[in-house]
PDB file of C-alpha atoms and ligand atoms in Angstrom:
ATOM      1  CA  MET M  45      55.127 -24.909  16.861  1.00  0.00           C
ATOM      2  CA  PHE M  46      55.821 -21.937  14.563  1.00  0.00           C
ATOM      3  CA  VAL M  47      58.590 -19.424  15.450  1.00  0.00           C
ATOM      4  CA  PHE M  48      59.308 -16.351  13.295  1.00  0.00           C
ATOM      5  CA  ALA M  49      62.915 -16.142  14.584  1.00  0.00           C
ATOM      6  CA  GLN M  50      63.673 -19.546  13.059  1.00  0.00           C
ATOM      7  CA  GLN M  51      63.202 -18.225   9.526  1.00  0.00           C
ATOM      8  CA  PRO M  52      63.928 -15.074   7.532  1.00  0.00           C
ATOM      9  CA  SER M  53      60.951 -12.759   7.974  1.00  0.00           C
ATOM     10  CA  LEU M  54      60.139  -9.071   8.223  1.00  0.00           C
ATOM     11  CA  ALA M  55      58.554  -9.953  11.580  1.00  0.00           C
ATOM     12  CA  ASN M  56      62.051 -10.240  13.055  1.00  0.00           C
ATOM     13  CA  GLN M  57      62.656  -6.534  12.318  1.00  0.00           C
ATOM     14  CA  PHE M  58      59.521  -5.632  14.286  1.00  0.00           C
ATOM     15  CA  VAL M  59      60.540  -7.896  17.207  1.00  0.00           C
ATOM     16  CA  ALA M  60      64.013  -6.287  17.191  1.00  0.00           C
ATOM     17  CA  GLU M  61      62.445  -2.811  17.449  1.00  0.00           C
ATOM     18  CA  LEU M  62      60.302  -3.943  20.395  1.00  0.00           C
ATOM     19  CA  ARG M  63      63.447  -5.036  22.227  1.00  0.00           C
ATOM     20  CA  ASP M  64      65.750  -2.137  21.317  1.00  0.00           C
ATOM     21  CA  VAL M  65      66.156   0.299  24.255  1.00  0.00           C
ATOM     22  CA  SER M  66      66.715   3.170  21.818  1.00  0.00           C
ATOM     23  CA  ILE M  67      63.426   2.507  19.968  1.00  0.00           C
ATOM     24  CA  GLN M  68      61.040   0.863  22.452  1.00  0.00           C
ATOM     25  CA  LYS M  69      60.356   4.068  24.447  1.00  0.00           C
ATOM     26  CA  ASP M  70      58.375   5.414  21.497  1.00  0.00           C
ATOM     27  CA  ARG M  71      54.995   4.110  22.710  1.00  0.00           C
ATOM     28  CA  LEU M  72      53.225   4.648  19.432  1.00  0.00           C
ATOM     29  CA  ARG M  73      55.893   2.655  17.549  1.00  0.00           C
ATOM     30  CA  PHE M  74      55.938  -0.040  20.262  1.00  0.00           C
ATOM     31  CA  ARG M  75      52.171  -0.543  19.958  1.00  0.00           C
ATOM     32  CA  ARG M  76      52.289  -0.444  16.171  1.00  0.00           C
ATOM     33  CA  ASN M  77      55.068  -3.056  16.080  1.00  0.00           C
ATOM     34  CA  LEU M  78      52.989  -5.378  18.280  1.00  0.00           C
ATOM     35  CA  GLU M  79      50.094  -4.786  15.896  1.00  0.00           C
ATOM     36  CA  ARG M  80      52.256  -5.480  12.822  1.00  0.00           C
ATOM     37  CA  ILE M  81      53.478  -8.780  14.310  1.00  0.00           C
ATOM     38  CA  GLY M  82      49.831  -9.666  15.082  1.00  0.00           C
ATOM     39  CA  GLU M  83      48.992  -9.022  11.426  1.00  0.00           C
ATOM     40  CA  LEU M  84      51.825 -11.244  10.166  1.00  0.00           C
ATOM     41  CA  MET M  85      50.960 -13.996  12.643  1.00  0.00           C
ATOM     42  CA  ALA M  86      47.290 -13.839  11.663  1.00  0.00           C
ATOM     43  CA  TYR M  87      48.387 -14.374   8.066  1.00  0.00           C
ATOM     44  CA  GLU M  88      50.565 -17.389   9.004  1.00  0.00           C
ATOM     45  CA  ILE M  89      47.726 -18.942  11.056  1.00  0.00           C
ATOM     46  CA  SER M  90      45.272 -18.271   8.212  1.00  0.00           C
ATOM     47  CA  LYS M  91      47.199 -20.737   6.040  1.00  0.00           C
ATOM     48  CA  THR M  92      46.207 -23.597   8.378  1.00  0.00           C
ATOM     49  CA  LEU M  93      42.441 -22.876   8.621  1.00  0.00           C
ATOM     50  CA  PRO M  94      39.637 -24.483   6.553  1.00  0.00           C
ATOM     51  CA  TYR M  95      38.455 -22.738   3.378  1.00  0.00           C
ATOM     52  CA  ASN M  96      35.463 -23.061   1.003  1.00  0.00           C
ATOM     53  CA  ASN M  97      35.672 -22.863  -2.786  1.00  0.00           C
ATOM     54  CA  VAL M  98      33.573 -19.904  -3.924  1.00  0.00           C
ATOM     55  CA  THR M  99      32.725 -18.070  -7.133  1.00  0.00           C
ATOM     56  CA  ILE M 100      32.980 -14.274  -7.092  1.00  0.00           C
ATOM     57  CA  LYS M 101      31.041 -12.220  -9.643  1.00  0.00           C
ATOM     58  CA  THR M 102      33.111  -9.408 -11.130  1.00  0.00           C
ATOM     59  CA  PRO M 103      31.840  -6.728 -13.568  1.00  0.00           C
ATOM     60  CA  LEU M 104      33.428  -8.759 -16.410  1.00  0.00           C
ATOM     61  CA  GLY M 105      32.832 -12.390 -15.394  1.00  0.00           C
ATOM     62  CA  THR M 106      33.394 -14.791 -12.515  1.00  0.00           C
ATOM     63  CA  SER M 107      36.475 -15.694 -10.476  1.00  0.00           C
ATOM     64  CA  GLU M 108      37.002 -18.935  -8.526  1.00  0.00           C
ATOM     65  CA  THR M 109      38.755 -18.605  -5.173  1.00  0.00           C
ATOM     66  CA  GLN M 110      38.904 -19.976  -1.638  1.00  0.00           C
ATOM     67  CA  LEU M 111      37.480 -18.046   1.297  1.00  0.00           C
ATOM     68  CA  LEU M 112      37.804 -18.708   5.019  1.00  0.00           C
ATOM     69  CA  ARG M 113      35.011 -21.081   6.091  1.00  0.00           C
ATOM     70  CA  GLN M 114      34.453 -19.482   9.483  1.00  0.00           C
ATOM     71  CA  GLN M 115      35.977 -16.462  11.198  1.00  0.00           C
ATOM     72  CA  PRO M 116      37.920 -17.332  14.375  1.00  0.00           C
ATOM     73  CA  VAL M 117      37.234 -15.917  17.815  1.00  0.00           C
ATOM     74  CA  LEU M 118      40.068 -13.589  18.878  1.00  0.00           C
ATOM     75  CA  ALA M 119      40.828 -13.510  22.603  1.00  0.00           C
ATOM     76  CA  THR M 120      43.430 -11.468  24.410  1.00  0.00           C
ATOM     77  CA  ILE M 121      44.662 -10.488  27.860  1.00  0.00           C
ATOM     78  CA  LEU M 122      44.719  -6.862  29.043  1.00  0.00           C
ATOM     79  CA  ARG M 123      46.744  -4.707  28.958  1.00  0.00           C
ATOM     80  CA  ALA M 124      49.679  -5.685  26.763  1.00  0.00           C
ATOM     81  CA  GLY M 125      47.514  -7.936  24.597  1.00  0.00           C
ATOM     82  CA  LEU M 126      45.489  -5.045  23.177  1.00  0.00           C
ATOM     83  CA  PRO M 127      47.784  -3.805  20.356  1.00  0.00           C
ATOM     84  CA  PHE M 128      48.797  -7.374  19.429  1.00  0.00           C
ATOM     85  CA  HIS M 129      45.099  -8.327  19.305  1.00  0.00           C
ATOM     86  CA  GLN M 130      44.390  -5.366  17.017  1.00  0.00           C
ATOM     87  CA  GLY M 131      46.770  -6.847  14.452  1.00  0.00           C
ATOM     88  CA  PHE M 132      44.755 -10.093  14.402  1.00  0.00           C
ATOM     89  CA  ALA M 133      41.513  -8.117  14.214  1.00  0.00           C
ATOM     90  CA  ASN M 134      42.825  -6.127  11.205  1.00  0.00           C
ATOM     91  CA  TYR M 135      43.119  -9.368   9.209  1.00  0.00           C
ATOM     92  CA  PHE M 136      40.312 -11.514  10.692  1.00  0.00           C
ATOM     93  CA  ASP M 137      38.055  -8.517  10.333  1.00  0.00           C
ATOM     94  CA  GLY M 138      34.781 -10.346  10.873  1.00  0.00           C
ATOM     95  CA  ALA M 139      35.931 -12.157  14.010  1.00  0.00           C
ATOM     96  CA  GLU M 140      34.120 -12.209  17.326  1.00  0.00           C
ATOM     97  CA  ASN M 141      36.280 -11.161  20.278  1.00  0.00           C
ATOM     98  CA  ALA M 142      36.945 -12.102  23.886  1.00  0.00           C
ATOM     99  CA  PHE M 143      38.851 -10.122  26.522  1.00  0.00           C
ATOM    100  CA  ALA M 144      40.266 -11.015  29.918  1.00  0.00           C
ATOM    101  CA  GLY M 145      41.777  -8.696  32.504  1.00  0.00           C
ATOM    102  CA  ALA M 146      44.643 -10.618  34.110  1.00  0.00           C
ATOM    103  CA  TYR M 147      47.784  -9.444  35.828  1.00  0.00           C
ATOM    104  CA  ARG M 148      50.404 -10.512  38.316  1.00  0.00           C
ATOM    105  CA  GLY M 149      49.163  -9.939  41.867  1.00  0.00           C
ATOM    106  CA  TYR M 150      52.352  -9.775  43.950  1.00  0.00           C
ATOM    107  CA  ASN M 151      52.758 -11.051  47.495  1.00  0.00           C
ATOM    108  CA  PRO M 152      53.511  -7.845  49.558  1.00  0.00           C
ATOM    109  CA  SER M 153      56.152  -9.673  51.629  1.00  0.00           C
ATOM    110  CA  ASP M 154      57.920 -11.239  48.615  1.00  0.00           C
ATOM    111  CA  GLN M 155      57.928  -9.278  45.355  1.00  0.00           C
ATOM    112  CA  ASP M 156      59.043 -12.361  43.405  1.00  0.00           C
ATOM    113  CA  GLU M 157      55.947 -14.335  44.474  1.00  0.00           C
ATOM    114  CA  PHE M 158      52.733 -13.764  42.578  1.00  0.00           C
ATOM    115  CA  GLU M 159      49.384 -15.244  41.695  1.00  0.00           C
ATOM    116  CA  ILE M 160      47.638 -14.410  38.426  1.00  0.00           C
ATOM    117  CA  ALA M 161      44.664 -12.213  39.343  1.00  0.00           C
ATOM    118  CA  MET M 162      41.768 -12.217  36.889  1.00  0.00           C
ATOM    119  CA  ASP M 163      38.878  -9.863  37.525  1.00  0.00           C
ATOM    120  CA  TYR M 164      37.279  -9.426  34.107  1.00  0.00           C
ATOM    121  CA  ILE M 165      36.375 -11.782  31.288  1.00  0.00           C
ATOM    122  CA  VAL M 166      33.892 -11.532  28.445  1.00  0.00           C
ATOM    123  CA  GLY M 167      33.450 -13.531  25.266  1.00  0.00           C
ATOM    124  CA  PRO M 168      31.094 -15.041  22.703  1.00  0.00           C
ATOM    125  CA  ASP M 169      30.011 -18.700  22.381  1.00  0.00           C
ATOM    126  CA  LEU M 170      33.178 -20.679  21.586  1.00  0.00           C
ATOM    127  CA  SER M 171      31.598 -24.063  20.878  1.00  0.00           C
ATOM    128  CA  GLY M 172      33.126 -25.686  17.800  1.00  0.00           C
ATOM    129  CA  LYS M 173      34.917 -22.491  16.736  1.00  0.00           C
ATOM    130  CA  THR M 174      38.587 -21.671  16.121  1.00  0.00           C
ATOM    131  CA  LEU M 175      39.997 -19.725  19.062  1.00  0.00           C
ATOM    132  CA  ILE M 176      43.123 -17.560  18.728  1.00  0.00           C
ATOM    133  CA  LEU M 177      44.340 -16.504  22.183  1.00  0.00           C
ATOM    134  CA  SER M 178      47.055 -13.841  21.989  1.00  0.00           C
ATOM    135  CA  ASP M 179      49.348 -12.226  24.533  1.00  0.00           C
ATOM    136  CA  PRO M 180      52.725 -10.744  23.576  1.00  0.00           C
ATOM    137  CA  MET M 181      54.636 -12.213  26.525  1.00  0.00           C
ATOM    138  CA  LEU M 182      54.711 -15.916  27.429  1.00  0.00           C
ATOM    139  CA  ALA M 183      56.861 -15.843  30.574  1.00  0.00           C
ATOM    140  CA  THR M 184      55.764 -18.493  33.091  1.00  0.00           C
ATOM    141  CA  GLY M 185      52.700 -19.301  30.957  1.00  0.00           C
ATOM    142  CA  ARG M 186      50.376 -18.968  33.938  1.00  0.00           C
ATOM    143  CA  SER M 187      48.383 -16.022  32.535  1.00  0.00           C
ATOM    144  CA  LEU M 188      47.637 -17.848  29.295  1.00  0.00           C
ATOM    145  CA  GLU M 189      46.734 -21.063  31.105  1.00  0.00           C
ATOM    146  CA  LYS M 190      44.412 -19.279  33.534  1.00  0.00           C
ATOM    147  CA  VAL M 191      42.636 -17.314  30.793  1.00  0.00           C
ATOM    148  CA  TYR M 192      42.337 -20.332  28.474  1.00  0.00           C
ATOM    149  CA  HIS M 193      40.610 -22.373  31.183  1.00  0.00           C
ATOM    150  CA  ALA M 194      38.381 -19.431  32.148  1.00  0.00           C
ATOM    151  CA  LEU M 195      37.314 -19.030  28.504  1.00  0.00           C
ATOM    152  CA  LEU M 196      36.033 -22.624  28.408  1.00  0.00           C
ATOM    153  CA  ARG M 197      32.937 -21.400  30.301  1.00  0.00           C
ATOM    154  CA  TYR M 198      31.828 -20.083  26.878  1.00  0.00           C
ATOM    155  CA  GLY M 199      32.110 -23.508  25.200  1.00  0.00           C
ATOM    156  CA  ILE M 200      34.774 -25.889  23.904  1.00  0.00           C
ATOM    157  CA  PRO M 201      36.553 -24.572  20.788  1.00  0.00           C
ATOM    158  CA  ALA M 202      37.230 -26.966  17.892  1.00  0.00           C
ATOM    159  CA  GLN M 203      40.855 -25.802  17.844  1.00  0.00           C
ATOM    160  CA  THR M 204      42.931 -23.256  19.749  1.00  0.00           C
ATOM    161  CA  HIS M 205      45.967 -21.286  18.614  1.00  0.00           C
ATOM    162  CA  ILE M 206      48.069 -19.502  21.233  1.00  0.00           C
ATOM    163  CA  ALA M 207      50.073 -16.561  19.874  1.00  0.00           C
ATOM    164  CA  ALA M 208      52.902 -14.749  21.677  1.00  0.00           C
ATOM    165  CA  VAL M 209      55.701 -12.448  20.520  1.00  0.00           C
ATOM    166  CA  ILE M 210      58.413 -13.429  23.011  1.00  0.00           C
ATOM    167  CA  ALA M 211      58.424 -16.650  25.010  1.00  0.00           C
ATOM    168  CA  SER M 212      60.720 -18.215  27.580  1.00  0.00           C
ATOM    169  CA  PRO M 213      61.731 -21.880  27.226  1.00  0.00           C
ATOM    170  CA  GLU M 214      60.125 -22.503  30.647  1.00  0.00           C
ATOM    171  CA  GLY M 215      56.862 -20.916  29.496  1.00  0.00           C
ATOM    172  CA  VAL M 216      56.798 -22.915  26.276  1.00  0.00           C
ATOM    173  CA  ARG M 217      57.314 -26.165  28.205  1.00  0.00           C
ATOM    174  CA  TYR M 218      54.606 -25.173  30.717  1.00  0.00           C
ATOM    175  CA  VAL M 219      52.030 -24.403  28.009  1.00  0.00           C
ATOM    176  CA  GLN M 220      52.898 -27.554  26.063  1.00  0.00           C
ATOM    177  CA  ARG M 221      52.416 -29.600  29.248  1.00  0.00           C
ATOM    178  CA  GLN M 222      49.271 -27.871  30.550  1.00  0.00           C
ATOM    179  CA  LEU M 223      47.569 -27.156  27.206  1.00  0.00           C
ATOM    180  CA  PRO M 224      48.793 -29.910  24.826  1.00  0.00           C
ATOM    181  CA  GLN M 225      45.728 -29.433  22.597  1.00  0.00           C
ATOM    182  CA  CYS M 226      46.761 -25.835  21.709  1.00  0.00           C
ATOM    183  CA  HIS M 227      48.973 -24.879  18.746  1.00  0.00           C
ATOM    184  CA  LEU M 228      51.789 -22.414  19.561  1.00  0.00           C
ATOM    185  CA  TRP M 229      52.737 -19.440  17.337  1.00  0.00           C
ATOM    186  CA  LEU M 230      55.728 -17.412  18.544  1.00  0.00           C
ATOM    187  CA  GLY M 231      57.926 -14.517  17.473  1.00  0.00           C
ATOM    188  CA  ALA M 232      60.997 -15.739  19.355  1.00  0.00           C
ATOM    189  CA  ILE M 233      62.022 -18.046  22.189  1.00  0.00           C
ATOM    190  CA  ASP M 234      64.549 -16.397  24.520  1.00  0.00           C
ATOM    191  CA  THR M 235      67.099 -17.915  26.880  1.00  0.00           C
ATOM    192  CA  HIS M 236      65.494 -17.925  30.349  1.00  0.00           C
ATOM    193  CA  LEU M 237      63.355 -16.296  33.043  1.00  0.00           C
ATOM    194  CA  ASN M 238      65.065 -14.185  35.691  1.00  0.00           C
ATOM    195  CA  GLU M 239      64.313 -14.233  39.445  1.00  0.00           C
ATOM    196  CA  HIS M 240      61.350 -11.880  38.872  1.00  0.00           C
ATOM    197  CA  SER M 241      59.951 -14.225  36.198  1.00  0.00           C
ATOM    198  CA  TYR M 242      60.806 -11.727  33.454  1.00  0.00           C
ATOM    199  CA  ILE M 243      62.020 -13.012  30.105  1.00  0.00           C
ATOM    200  CA  VAL M 244      65.754 -12.519  29.367  1.00  0.00           C
ATOM    201  CA  PRO M 245      66.765 -10.862  27.083  1.00  0.00           C
ATOM    202  CA  GLY M 246      63.054 -10.177  26.427  1.00  0.00           C
ATOM    203  CA  LEU M 247      62.007  -6.553  26.133  1.00  0.00           C
ATOM    204  CA  GLY M 248      61.030  -5.471  29.666  1.00  0.00           C
ATOM    205  CA  ASP M 249      57.424  -4.882  30.686  1.00  0.00           C
ATOM    206  CA  ALA M 250      55.236  -4.993  27.597  1.00  0.00           C
ATOM    207  CA  GLY M 251      52.181  -3.450  29.283  1.00  0.00           C
ATOM    208  CA  ASP M 252      54.177  -0.500  30.648  1.00  0.00           C
ATOM    209  CA  LEU M 253      55.973   0.069  27.331  1.00  0.00           C
ATOM    210  CA  ALA M 254      52.670   0.104  25.456  1.00  0.00           C
ATOM    211  CA  TYR M 255      50.631   2.187  27.908  1.00  0.00           C
ATOM    212  CA  GLY M 256      52.887   3.641  30.637  1.00  0.00           C
ATOM    213  CA  ALA M 257      53.828   2.509  34.131  1.00  0.00           C
ATOM    214  CA  LYS M 258      51.016   1.592  36.499  1.00  0.00           C
ATOM    215  CA  VAL M 259      50.981   2.331  40.234  1.00  0.00           C
TER     216      VAL M 259
HETATM  217  O1  PRP I 483      53.479 -15.844  31.400  1.00  0.00           O
HETATM  218  P1  PRP I 483      53.236 -15.018  32.634  1.00  0.00           P
HETATM  219  O2  PRP I 483      54.263 -15.277  33.703  1.00  0.00           O
HETATM  220  O3  PRP I 483      51.832 -15.159  33.127  1.00  0.00           O
HETATM  221  O4  PRP I 483      53.509 -13.503  32.244  1.00  0.00           O
HETATM  222  C1  PRP I 483      53.016 -12.949  31.083  1.00  0.00           C
HETATM  223  C2  PRP I 483      52.010 -11.884  31.393  1.00  0.00           C
HETATM  224  O5  PRP I 483      52.687 -10.739  31.889  1.00  0.00           O
HETATM  225  C3  PRP I 483      52.268  -9.612  31.135  1.00  0.00           C
HETATM  226  O6  PRP I 483      51.145  -9.030  31.698  1.00  0.00           O
HETATM  227  P2  PRP I 483      51.237  -8.180  33.056  1.00  0.00           P
HETATM  228  O7  PRP I 483      50.880  -9.035  34.223  1.00  0.00           O
HETATM  229  O8  PRP I 483      52.554  -7.481  33.109  1.00  0.00           O
HETATM  230  O9  PRP I 483      50.044  -7.145  32.874  1.00  0.00           O
HETATM  231  P3  PRP I 483      49.985  -5.849  31.941  1.00  0.00           P
HETATM  232  O10 PRP I 483      49.784  -6.331  30.537  1.00  0.00           O
HETATM  233  O11 PRP I 483      48.817  -5.114  32.467  1.00  0.00           O
HETATM  234  O12 PRP I 483      51.263  -5.094  32.099  1.00  0.00           O
HETATM  235  C4  PRP I 483      51.977 -10.204  29.791  1.00  0.00           C
HETATM  236  O13 PRP I 483      51.199  -9.378  28.966  1.00  0.00           O
HETATM  237  C5  PRP I 483      51.324 -11.496  30.116  1.00  0.00           C
HETATM  238  O14 PRP I 483      49.918 -11.370  30.291  1.00  0.00           O
HETATM  239  O1  URA I 484      59.284 -10.420  30.564  1.00  0.00           O
HETATM  240  C1  URA I 484      58.103 -10.175  30.860  1.00  0.00           C
HETATM  241  C2  URA I 484      57.340 -11.032  31.673  1.00  0.00           C
HETATM  242  C3  URA I 484      56.054 -10.696  31.941  1.00  0.00           C
HETATM  243  N1  URA I 484      55.527  -9.562  31.443  1.00  0.00           N
HETATM  244  C4  URA I 484      56.245  -8.735  30.659  1.00  0.00           C
HETATM  245  O2  URA I 484      55.734  -7.709  30.191  1.00  0.00           O
HETATM  246  N2  URA I 484      57.529  -9.048  30.398  1.00  0.00           N
HETATM  247 MG1   MG I 485      53.044  -5.757  32.524  1.00  0.00          MG
END
């Protein structure tokens, strides 16, 4: 498991701005910070992927280097996943992409009870590929688990990386138990979930902060 908060990194500045009540209301900056963390995480993950030795022809000669053997498939969960996903797409610029629409469907008689509703999913063939599934918030872990299993209809990836900006300890344990084959990449692990299954201290509602409150 990789966690930005456990080492000195510029990423921690961007996570701090996402959390800060005096900064996070600037939607453009909130989305851009998610994107910037996605870019830095893409770079960290890129160090673990397979590469080929190649020769590049320059105007003055040749240069030996290593290039990524195969672009990953980038998957994310609407809404809050979109700006974070864009950061990955900026760096893995030839990647194929998958999207799922998932959200908490609350029980009308108990606003703390919810099921993860998923009414949209689309993706390319995943067989034998590297899958990077991103969502900024890993709270209970149920959204990521549901979407990961739904994505398997497109084939079994060779390896899967799950990327989140802020996680709860409960969510990390849940994902490690339910999806032990997946590698976890996190910005920070916070202290706990509250009674509404929100991460504390967290940042609030990532989807609303990025795109506005929904009715
Ligand atoms: O780990 P979990 O308990 O499943 O919670 C995390 C989910 O909650 C948020 O989405 P939300 O349902 O708020 O939808 P939104 O992005 O449309 O706001 C977040 O982006 C995750 O998808
Ligand atoms: O803390 C949380 C939990 C779920 N979704 C969010 O946006 N924030
Ligand atoms: Mg939300």
